[in-house]
Amino acid sequence: MASLKHFFVTLAIISYLGSLSNAQLSPFFYARTCPKFPLIVRSVMKEAVSRELRIGASILRLFFHDCFVHGCDGSLLLDDTANFTGEKSALPNLNSARGFDVIDTIKTRVEAACNATVSCADILALAARDGVDFLGGPSWTVALGRRDARTASQNDANSQLPPPFANLTTLISMFAAKGLNARDMTALSGAHTIGLAQCFTFRERIYNDTNIDPSFAIMRRATCNVTGGDSNLAPLDLQTPNRFDNKYYENLVARRGLLHSDQELFNNGPLDALVRTYSLNDEAFYDDFSVAMVKMGNISPLTGTNGEIRKNCRVVN
Ligand code: HEM
Ligand SMILES: *[C@@H]1O[C@H](CO)[C@@H](O)[C@H](O)[C@H]1NC(C)=O
Ligand SMILES: *[C@@H]1O[C@H](CO)[C@@H](O)[C@H](O)[C@H]1NC(C)=O
Ligand SMILES: *[C@@H]1O[C@H](CO)[C@@H](O)[C@H](O)[C@H]1NC(C)=O
Ligand SMILES: *[C@@H]1O[C@H](CO)[C@@H](O)[C@H](O)[C@H]1NC(C)=O
Ligand SMILES: *[C@@H]1O[C@H](CO)[C@@H](O)[C@H](O)[C@H]1NC(C)=O
């Protein structure tokens, strides 16, 4: 039953892909030029997740932050240099985005198998998918053929990635600016079923928000003081922080969302019903998450002869 369901979801995704204008992306893009690519990503991700479960979350977030700034073009992966300031040091990423070493490991192995063929942007797309899979989440077909950017914009990373203090109106419009609707946004936010957040991102919520379960607020205050401990970590999903399931939505219904932005999805607003549905039906969440991940992965890719295939994900060729 589950596999039949998966079959139809896959069909839906493939037919959605066919309907896109950027039809250059294809699941079979490297089938002849680098057939081992998906297996290499999978094996490195498997090792990485078994070493540290959180890495699946960290890589998923890298993909989100890459796609939201100038499209899924590997721009986030570029290191700052003396004359180049990129996205890595933008506020949402600085001392926060992590997992770049895993992308480097994948790149090294992929270059050894088929040099100058596979983009860093595509590595990120597959790695994010596999990380979710290894943490018990859904899987989906990833269309490939993205190329890597030669530039990045710190300003755009600062202004186009949603902040954790945002209200629902702002969240909806920031996703809409990327071609993602409120349903996509609600499903994608379920990524917060895994991973950790730093105290400074939820301090105001646990001390000042009113739509929060009081015992949850007290619990979180224990490791996130009014002052100090800015980088102390707490799980985004207090129930199963290393499992990609629908507990995130259960938490929201119980007013136990960690970030202000999380709880905005369930705050007597238009998305309450959808949050409730996902909280009761993990298949509904998985199906919508998979479709939305494919949509996010299709934000403005560089294709054809645009961009380049970077040799090292951290520097332009
Ligand atoms: C809806 C708007 C969103 C906001 C405001 C937001 C904000 C945040 C913040 C503040 C953190 C903690 C960062 C830190 O403390 O260092 C975080 C972590 C995370 N975010 Fe989001 N996020 C959003 C949407 C998404 C989406 C769409 C995805 C992926 C599809 C995602 C995936 C993650 C993951 C997996 C983590 C944990 C990372 C780790 O443990 O290394 N987020 N997010
Ligand atoms: C950046 O500066 C270095 C010297 O500091 C120079 O070699 C390099 O060509 C410059 N790169 C770009 C892209 O301007
Ligand atoms: C790829 O590898 C081949 C043989 O190992 C080498 O001759 C070639 O220069 C490499 N191409 C690039 C772009 O690095
Ligand atoms: C949401 O936040 C934006 C930006 O901070 C603000 O302009 C707007 O008034 C807020 N909307 C609501 C409904 O609170
Ligand atoms: C809570 O709100 C008050 C009044 O706006 C503010 O002074 C205080 O700094 C806030 N506390 C936290 C922890 O954000
Ligand atoms: C929290 O901060 C207050 C005031 O800065 C301080 O008195 C208290 O000891 C701190 N608590 C912890 C657990 O660090």
CSV table of C-alpha atoms and ligand atoms in Angstrom, one decimal:
chain,number,residue,atom,x,y,z
A,1,MET,CA,0.0,0.0,0.0
A,2,ALA,CA,2.7,2.4,1.0
A,3,SER,CA,4.7,1.6,-2.1
A,4,LEU,CA,1.7,2.0,-4.3
A,5,LYS,CA,1.1,5.4,-2.7
A,6,HIS,CA,4.7,6.2,-3.3
A,7,PHE,CA,4.4,5.2,-6.9
A,8,PHE,CA,1.6,7.7,-7.4
A,9,VAL,CA,3.4,10.4,-5.6
A,10,THR,CA,6.4,9.8,-7.9
A,11,LEU,CA,4.1,9.9,-10.9
A,12,ALA,CA,2.7,13.2,-9.7
A,13,ILE,CA,6.1,14.6,-9.2
A,14,ILE,CA,7.3,13.5,-12.6
A,15,SER,CA,4.3,14.9,-14.3
A,16,TYR,CA,4.8,18.2,-12.4
A,17,LEU,CA,8.4,18.2,-13.6
A,18,GLY,CA,7.2,17.8,-17.2
A,19,SER,CA,5.0,20.9,-16.8
A,20,LEU,CA,7.9,23.2,-15.8
A,21,SER,CA,9.4,25.7,-18.2
A,22,ASN,CA,12.9,24.7,-17.1
A,23,ALA,CA,12.4,21.3,-18.5
A,24,GLN,CA,16.2,21.0,-19.0
A,25,LEU,CA,16.3,19.4,-15.5
A,26,SER,CA,15.8,15.7,-15.6
A,27,PRO,CA,16.2,12.8,-13.2
A,28,PHE,CA,18.4,11.1,-15.8
A,29,PHE,CA,20.7,14.1,-16.5
A,30,TYR,CA,23.9,12.3,-15.4
A,31,ALA,CA,22.7,8.8,-16.4
A,32,ARG,CA,25.4,8.4,-19.1
A,33,THR,CA,28.0,10.9,-17.9
A,34,CYS,CA,28.1,10.0,-14.2
A,35,PRO,CA,25.9,7.0,-13.4
A,36,LYS,CA,27.6,6.5,-10.0
A,37,PHE,CA,26.7,10.1,-8.8
A,38,PRO,CA,23.5,9.2,-6.8
A,39,LEU,CA,25.2,6.2,-5.2
A,40,ILE,CA,28.2,8.2,-4.1
A,41,VAL,CA,25.9,10.9,-2.5
A,42,ARG,CA,23.9,8.1,-0.8
A,43,SER,CA,26.9,6.4,0.6
A,44,VAL,CA,28.6,9.6,2.0
A,45,MET,CA,25.3,10.7,3.5
A,46,LYS,CA,24.8,7.4,5.1
A,47,GLU,CA,28.2,7.5,6.8
A,48,ALA,CA,27.7,11.2,7.7
A,49,VAL,CA,24.3,10.6,9.3
A,50,SER,CA,25.5,7.5,11.2
A,51,ARG,CA,28.3,9.6,12.6
A,52,GLU,CA,26.0,12.5,13.6
A,53,LEU,CA,22.2,12.3,13.2
A,54,ARG,CA,21.9,16.1,13.1
A,55,ILE,CA,23.8,16.3,9.8
A,56,GLY,CA,20.7,15.3,7.9
A,57,ALA,CA,19.0,18.4,9.2
A,58,SER,CA,22.0,20.6,8.6
A,59,ILE,CA,22.3,19.6,4.9
A,60,LEU,CA,18.5,20.0,4.4
A,61,ARG,CA,18.8,23.5,5.6
A,62,LEU,CA,21.7,24.2,3.3
A,63,PHE,CA,19.6,23.3,0.4
A,64,PHE,CA,16.8,25.6,1.5
A,65,HIS,CA,19.2,28.5,2.0
A,66,ASP,CA,20.9,27.8,-1.4
A,67,CYS,CA,17.6,27.7,-3.3
A,68,PHE,CA,16.1,30.8,-1.7
A,69,VAL,CA,18.9,33.1,-2.7
A,70,HIS,CA,19.2,33.4,-6.5
A,71,GLY,CA,17.9,29.8,-7.0
A,72,CYS,CA,19.5,26.4,-6.4
A,73,ASP,CA,22.9,27.3,-7.8
A,74,GLY,CA,25.4,26.4,-5.1
A,75,SER,CA,25.9,30.0,-4.3
A,76,LEU,CA,25.7,29.4,-0.6
A,77,LEU,CA,28.7,27.1,-0.8
A,78,LEU,CA,31.2,29.7,-1.9
A,79,ASP,CA,33.7,30.8,0.8
A,80,ASP,CA,34.3,34.4,1.5
A,81,THR,CA,37.7,35.7,0.2
A,82,ALA,CA,39.6,39.0,0.5
A,83,ASN,CA,37.7,40.4,-2.4
A,84,PHE,CA,34.5,38.4,-2.3
A,85,THR,CA,31.8,38.4,0.4
A,86,GLY,CA,29.1,35.8,-0.1
A,87,GLU,CA,26.2,34.1,1.5
A,88,LYS,CA,28.0,32.0,4.1
A,89,SER,CA,28.7,35.1,6.3
A,90,ALA,CA,25.1,36.5,5.9
A,91,LEU,CA,23.3,36.7,9.2
A,92,PRO,CA,21.0,33.7,8.7
A,93,ASN,CA,24.1,31.5,7.9
A,94,LEU,CA,27.0,32.9,10.0
A,95,ASN,CA,27.8,30.5,12.9
A,96,SER,CA,24.7,28.6,11.9
A,97,ALA,CA,24.8,26.9,8.5
A,98,ARG,CA,26.8,23.7,8.8
A,99,GLY,CA,27.6,20.5,6.9
A,100,PHE,CA,29.8,22.1,4.2
A,101,ASP,CA,32.5,19.5,4.9
A,102,VAL,CA,30.1,16.7,4.0
A,103,ILE,CA,29.4,18.4,0.6
A,104,ASP,CA,33.2,18.7,0.1
A,105,THR,CA,33.6,15.0,0.8
A,106,ILE,CA,30.9,14.1,-1.7
A,107,LYS,CA,32.4,16.5,-4.3
A,108,THR,CA,35.9,14.9,-3.9
A,109,ARG,CA,34.5,11.4,-4.5
A,110,VAL,CA,32.3,12.6,-7.4
A,111,GLU,CA,35.3,14.3,-9.1
A,112,ALA,CA,37.3,11.1,-8.7
A,113,ALA,CA,34.6,9.2,-10.4
A,114,CYS,CA,33.7,11.7,-13.2
A,115,ASN,CA,35.6,15.0,-13.1
A,116,ALA,CA,34.1,18.3,-14.2
A,117,THR,CA,30.7,16.8,-14.8
A,118,VAL,CA,28.4,17.2,-11.7
A,119,SER,CA,27.5,20.5,-10.1
A,120,CYS,CA,27.6,21.4,-6.5
A,121,ALA,CA,24.0,22.5,-6.7
A,122,ASP,CA,22.9,19.1,-7.8
A,123,ILE,CA,25.0,17.4,-5.0
A,124,LEU,CA,23.1,19.5,-2.5
A,125,ALA,CA,19.8,18.6,-4.0
A,126,LEU,CA,20.5,14.9,-3.7
A,127,ALA,CA,22.2,15.1,-0.3
A,128,ALA,CA,19.2,16.9,1.2
A,129,ARG,CA,16.9,14.2,-0.1
A,130,ASP,CA,19.0,11.4,1.2
A,131,GLY,CA,19.5,13.0,4.6
A,132,VAL,CA,15.7,13.2,5.1
A,133,ASP,CA,15.3,9.6,3.9
A,134,PHE,CA,18.0,8.3,6.4
A,135,LEU,CA,16.1,10.0,9.3
A,136,GLY,CA,12.9,8.2,8.5
A,137,GLY,CA,11.3,10.7,6.2
A,138,PRO,CA,9.9,10.4,2.7
A,139,SER,CA,11.9,10.2,-0.5
A,140,TRP,CA,11.3,11.9,-3.9
A,141,THR,CA,12.7,12.0,-7.4
A,142,VAL,CA,15.2,14.8,-7.8
A,143,ALA,CA,15.6,16.3,-11.3
A,144,LEU,CA,19.2,17.2,-12.1
A,145,GLY,CA,21.1,19.4,-14.4
A,146,ARG,CA,21.6,22.5,-12.3
A,147,ARG,CA,24.8,24.4,-12.8
A,148,ASP,CA,26.9,26.4,-10.3
A,149,ALA,CA,26.8,30.2,-9.8
A,150,ARG,CA,29.9,32.3,-10.3
A,151,THR,CA,28.6,34.8,-7.8
A,152,ALA,CA,26.6,35.1,-4.6
A,153,SER,CA,24.8,37.9,-2.8
A,154,GLN,CA,25.2,38.6,0.9
A,155,ASN,CA,22.5,41.3,0.7
A,156,ASP,CA,20.0,39.0,-0.8
A,157,ALA,CA,20.8,36.3,1.7
A,158,ASN,CA,20.1,38.8,4.4
A,159,SER,CA,16.8,40.0,3.0
A,160,GLN,CA,15.3,37.0,1.3
A,161,LEU,CA,15.7,34.2,3.9
A,162,PRO,CA,12.9,34.4,6.4
A,163,PRO,CA,13.8,35.4,10.0
A,164,PRO,CA,12.5,33.4,13.0
A,165,PHE,CA,10.7,36.5,14.3
A,166,ALA,CA,8.5,36.9,11.2
A,167,ASN,CA,4.8,36.9,11.3
A,168,LEU,CA,2.5,34.8,9.1
A,169,THR,CA,1.9,37.6,6.5
A,170,THR,CA,5.7,38.1,6.1
A,171,LEU,CA,6.3,34.3,5.9
A,172,ILE,CA,3.6,33.8,3.2
A,173,SER,CA,4.9,36.7,1.1
A,174,MET,CA,8.6,35.6,1.4
A,175,PHE,CA,7.7,32.1,0.1
A,176,ALA,CA,5.4,33.6,-2.5
A,177,ALA,CA,8.3,35.6,-3.8
A,178,LYS,CA,10.0,32.3,-4.6
A,179,GLY,CA,6.9,30.8,-6.3
A,180,LEU,CA,5.9,28.7,-3.2
A,181,ASN,CA,2.3,29.0,-1.9
A,182,ALA,CA,1.1,28.9,1.7
A,183,ARG,CA,0.6,25.1,1.5
A,184,ASP,CA,4.1,24.6,0.3
A,185,MET,CA,5.4,26.8,3.1
A,186,THR,CA,3.4,24.9,5.7
A,187,ALA,CA,4.7,21.5,4.5
A,188,LEU,CA,8.3,22.8,4.1
A,189,SER,CA,8.3,24.2,7.6
A,190,GLY,CA,7.9,20.6,8.7
A,191,ALA,CA,11.6,20.3,8.1
A,192,HIS,CA,11.8,21.6,11.6
A,193,THR,CA,10.8,18.1,12.8
A,194,ILE,CA,14.6,17.6,12.8
A,195,GLY,CA,17.6,19.7,13.9
A,196,LEU,CA,18.5,22.3,16.5
A,197,ALA,CA,18.2,26.0,17.0
A,198,GLN,CA,20.2,28.5,19.0
A,199,CYS,CA,18.8,30.4,22.0
A,200,PHE,CA,18.9,33.8,20.4
A,201,THR,CA,16.5,32.6,17.7
A,202,PHE,CA,13.7,31.7,20.2
A,203,ARG,CA,14.5,33.8,23.3
A,204,GLU,CA,11.9,36.4,22.7
A,205,ARG,CA,9.3,33.6,22.0
A,206,ILE,CA,9.9,31.8,25.3
A,207,TYR,CA,9.9,34.9,27.4
A,208,ASN,CA,7.3,37.1,25.7
A,209,ASP,CA,5.0,35.2,23.4
A,210,THR,CA,1.5,34.4,24.7
A,211,ASN,CA,0.6,31.6,22.3
A,212,ILE,CA,3.0,29.2,24.0
A,213,ASP,CA,2.4,26.3,26.4
A,214,PRO,CA,3.6,27.7,29.7
A,215,SER,CA,5.4,24.5,30.8
A,216,PHE,CA,7.2,24.3,27.4
A,217,ALA,CA,8.3,27.9,27.9
A,218,ILE,CA,9.6,27.1,31.4
A,219,MET,CA,11.5,24.1,30.1
A,220,ARG,CA,13.2,26.0,27.3
A,221,ARG,CA,14.1,28.9,29.6
A,222,ALA,CA,16.3,26.5,31.7
A,223,THR,CA,19.0,26.6,28.9
A,224,CYS,CA,18.2,29.9,27.4
A,225,ASN,CA,18.5,32.7,29.9
A,226,VAL,CA,17.2,36.3,29.4
A,227,THR,CA,20.8,37.3,28.8
A,228,GLY,CA,23.8,35.1,27.8
A,229,GLY,CA,24.0,31.7,26.3
A,230,ASP,CA,23.0,33.0,22.9
A,231,SER,CA,24.3,29.9,21.1
A,232,ASN,CA,22.8,27.3,23.5
A,233,LEU,CA,21.0,24.7,21.5
A,234,ALA,CA,17.4,23.3,21.7
A,235,PRO,CA,15.6,20.8,19.5
A,236,LEU,CA,13.2,22.3,17.0
A,237,ASP,CA,11.0,19.2,17.6
A,238,LEU,CA,11.0,18.5,21.3
A,239,GLN,CA,9.5,15.0,20.9
A,240,THR,CA,11.7,13.3,18.2
A,241,PRO,CA,14.5,15.7,17.2
A,242,ASN,CA,16.3,13.1,15.0
A,243,ARG,CA,13.3,11.6,13.4
A,244,PHE,CA,11.7,13.0,10.3
A,245,ASP,CA,8.0,12.6,11.3
A,246,ASN,CA,4.9,14.7,11.8
A,247,LYS,CA,5.5,15.5,15.5
A,248,TYR,CA,6.4,19.1,14.5
A,249,TYR,CA,2.7,19.7,13.7
A,250,GLU,CA,1.6,17.9,16.9
A,251,ASN,CA,3.8,20.4,18.8
A,252,LEU,CA,2.3,23.4,17.0
A,253,VAL,CA,-1.2,22.2,17.9
A,254,ALA,CA,0.0,21.9,21.6
A,255,ARG,CA,1.5,25.5,21.3
A,256,ARG,CA,5.0,24.0,21.6
A,257,GLY,CA,6.5,25.3,18.5
A,258,LEU,CA,10.1,26.5,19.2
A,259,LEU,CA,10.4,29.5,16.9
A,260,HIS,CA,7.9,32.3,16.8
A,261,SER,CA,7.7,31.7,13.0
A,262,ASP,CA,6.8,28.0,13.6
A,263,GLN,CA,3.9,28.9,15.9
A,264,GLU,CA,2.6,31.5,13.4
A,265,LEU,CA,1.4,28.6,11.3
A,266,PHE,CA,-1.0,27.6,14.0
A,267,ASN,CA,-2.2,30.8,15.7
A,268,ASN,CA,-5.9,31.0,14.9
A,269,GLY,CA,-5.1,31.8,11.3
A,270,PRO,CA,-5.8,30.4,7.8
A,271,LEU,CA,-3.3,27.5,8.1
A,272,ASP,CA,-4.5,26.0,11.3
A,273,ALA,CA,-6.6,23.4,9.5
A,274,LEU,CA,-3.7,22.2,7.4
A,275,VAL,CA,-1.4,22.0,10.4
A,276,ARG,CA,-4.0,19.9,12.2
A,277,THR,CA,-4.3,17.7,9.1
A,278,TYR,CA,-0.6,17.1,9.0
A,279,SER,CA,-0.5,16.5,12.8
A,280,LEU,CA,-3.0,13.6,12.3
A,281,ASN,CA,-1.8,12.2,9.0
A,282,ASP,CA,1.9,11.7,8.4
A,283,GLU,CA,1.3,10.5,4.8
A,284,ALA,CA,-0.5,13.8,3.9
A,285,PHE,CA,2.6,15.7,5.3
A,286,TYR,CA,5.1,13.4,3.5
A,287,ASP,CA,3.3,13.8,0.1
A,288,ASP,CA,3.0,17.6,0.4
A,289,PHE,CA,6.6,17.9,1.7
A,290,SER,CA,7.9,15.8,-1.3
A,291,VAL,CA,6.0,17.9,-3.8
A,292,ALA,CA,7.1,21.1,-2.2
A,293,MET,CA,10.8,20.0,-2.0
A,294,VAL,CA,10.7,19.4,-5.8
A,295,LYS,CA,9.2,22.8,-6.3
A,296,MET,CA,11.8,24.4,-4.1
A,297,GLY,CA,14.5,22.5,-6.0
A,298,ASN,CA,13.3,24.1,-9.2
A,299,ILE,CA,13.7,27.7,-8.2
A,300,SER,CA,15.7,29.5,-10.9
A,301,PRO,CA,18.3,26.9,-11.7
A,302,LEU,CA,21.2,27.8,-14.0
A,303,THR,CA,21.1,25.4,-16.9
A,304,GLY,CA,22.6,24.8,-20.4
A,305,THR,CA,25.7,26.9,-20.7
A,306,ASN,CA,24.9,29.3,-17.9
A,307,GLY,CA,27.1,29.2,-14.8
A,308,GLU,CA,29.8,26.5,-14.5
A,309,ILE,CA,30.6,23.1,-13.0
A,310,ARG,CA,32.7,24.1,-10.1
A,311,LYS,CA,35.8,21.9,-9.4
A,312,ASN,CA,35.7,22.8,-5.7
A,313,CYS,CA,32.3,23.8,-4.2
A,314,ARG,CA,34.0,26.5,-2.1
A,315,VAL,CA,35.5,28.5,-5.0
A,316,VAL,CA,34.6,29.6,-8.5
A,317,ASN,CA,36.8,27.9,-11.2
B,1,HEM,C1,9.4,29.2,7.4
B,1,HEM,C2,10.5,29.9,7.5
B,1,HEM,C3,11.7,29.4,8.2
B,1,HEM,C4,12.4,30.1,9.2
B,1,HEM,C5,12.0,31.4,9.8
B,1,HEM,C6,13.5,29.2,9.7
B,1,HEM,C7,14.4,29.5,10.6
B,1,HEM,C8,15.3,28.7,11.2
B,1,HEM,C9,16.1,29.0,12.3
B,1,HEM,C10,16.2,30.3,13.0
B,1,HEM,C11,16.8,27.8,12.6
B,1,HEM,C12,17.9,27.7,13.7
B,1,HEM,C13,19.2,28.2,13.2
B,1,HEM,C14,20.2,28.3,14.3
B,1,HEM,O1,19.8,28.6,15.4
B,1,HEM,O2,21.5,28.3,14.0
B,1,HEM,C15,16.4,26.8,11.6
B,1,HEM,C16,16.9,25.6,11.6
B,1,HEM,C17,16.6,24.6,10.6
B,1,HEM,N1,15.8,24.9,9.5
B,1,HEM,FE1,14.6,26.4,9.2
B,1,HEM,N2,13.5,28.1,8.9
B,1,HEM,C18,12.4,28.2,8.0
B,1,HEM,C19,12.1,27.2,7.0
B,1,HEM,C20,12.8,26.1,6.8
B,1,HEM,C21,12.7,25.3,5.6
B,1,HEM,C22,11.7,25.6,4.4
B,1,HEM,C23,13.6,24.3,5.7
B,1,HEM,C24,13.8,23.1,4.8
B,1,HEM,C25,13.0,22.7,3.9
B,1,HEM,C26,14.2,24.4,7.0
B,1,HEM,C27,15.1,23.6,7.6
B,1,HEM,C28,15.8,23.7,8.8
B,1,HEM,C29,16.5,22.7,9.5
B,1,HEM,C30,16.6,21.2,9.0
B,1,HEM,C31,17.0,23.3,10.6
B,1,HEM,C32,18.0,22.6,11.6
B,1,HEM,C33,19.4,22.7,11.1
B,1,HEM,C34,20.5,22.1,12.0
B,1,HEM,O3,20.2,21.5,13.0
B,1,HEM,O4,21.7,22.2,11.6
B,1,HEM,N3,13.8,25.6,7.6
B,1,HEM,N4,15.5,27.4,10.8
B,2,LIG,C1,41.0,38.6,-5.7
B,2,LIG,O1,42.2,39.1,-5.2
B,2,LIG,C2,43.3,38.3,-5.4
B,2,LIG,C3,44.5,38.9,-4.8
B,2,LIG,O2,44.2,39.4,-3.5
B,2,LIG,C4,43.5,38.1,-6.9
B,2,LIG,O3,44.5,37.2,-7.2
B,2,LIG,C5,42.2,37.5,-7.5
B,2,LIG,O4,42.3,37.5,-8.9
B,2,LIG,C6,41.0,38.4,-7.1
B,2,LIG,N1,39.8,37.7,-7.6
B,2,LIG,C7,38.9,38.3,-8.2
B,2,LIG,C8,37.7,37.4,-8.6
B,2,LIG,O5,38.9,39.5,-8.5
B,3,LIG,C1,39.7,15.2,-15.9
B,3,LIG,O1,40.5,14.1,-15.8
B,3,LIG,C2,41.3,13.8,-16.9
B,3,LIG,C3,42.0,12.5,-16.8
B,3,LIG,O2,42.1,12.1,-15.4
B,3,LIG,C4,42.2,15.0,-17.2
B,3,LIG,O3,43.0,14.8,-18.3
B,3,LIG,C5,41.4,16.2,-17.3
B,3,LIG,O4,42.3,17.4,-17.5
B,3,LIG,C6,40.5,16.5,-16.2
B,3,LIG,N1,39.6,17.5,-16.5
B,3,LIG,C7,39.4,18.6,-15.8
B,3,LIG,C8,38.6,19.7,-16.3
B,3,LIG,O5,39.9,18.7,-14.7
B,4,LIG,C1,4.0,41.5,10.1
B,4,LIG,O1,5.3,42.0,10.1
B,4,LIG,C2,5.5,43.1,9.2
B,4,LIG,C3,7.0,43.3,9.2
B,4,LIG,O2,7.5,43.4,10.4
B,4,LIG,C4,4.7,44.3,9.6
B,4,LIG,O3,4.9,45.3,8.7
B,4,LIG,C5,3.2,43.9,9.6
B,4,LIG,O4,2.4,44.9,10.1
B,4,LIG,C6,3.0,42.6,10.4
B,4,LIG,N1,1.6,42.1,10.1
B,4,LIG,C7,0.8,41.7,11.1
B,4,LIG,C8,-0.5,41.2,10.7
B,4,LIG,O5,1.1,41.7,12.3
B,5,LIG,C1,10.1,41.2,26.2
B,5,LIG,O1,9.5,42.3,25.8
B,5,LIG,C2,9.9,43.5,26.5
B,5,LIG,C3,9.0,44.6,26.2
B,5,LIG,O2,9.0,44.8,24.8
B,5,LIG,C4,11.3,43.8,26.2
B,5,LIG,O3,11.8,44.9,27.0
B,5,LIG,C5,12.2,42.5,26.6
B,5,LIG,O4,13.5,42.7,26.2
B,5,LIG,C6,11.6,41.3,26.0
B,5,LIG,N1,12.3,40.1,26.5
B,5,LIG,C7,13.0,39.3,25.7
B,5,LIG,C8,13.7,38.1,26.4
B,5,LIG,O5,13.0,39.3,24.5
B,6,LIG,C1,20.2,34.2,34.2
B,6,LIG,O1,20.5,35.6,34.2
B,6,LIG,C2,20.2,36.2,35.4
B,6,LIG,C3,20.4,37.7,35.2
B,6,LIG,O2,21.4,38.0,34.2
B,6,LIG,C4,21.1,35.7,36.5
B,6,LIG,O3,20.9,36.3,37.7
B,6,LIG,C5,20.9,34.2,36.6
B,6,LIG,O4,21.8,33.6,37.5
B,6,LIG,C6,21.1,33.5,35.2
B,6,LIG,N1,20.7,32.1,35.3
B,6,LIG,C7,21.4,31.1,34.8
B,6,LIG,C8,20.8,29.8,34.9
B,6,LIG,O5,22.4,31.3,34.2
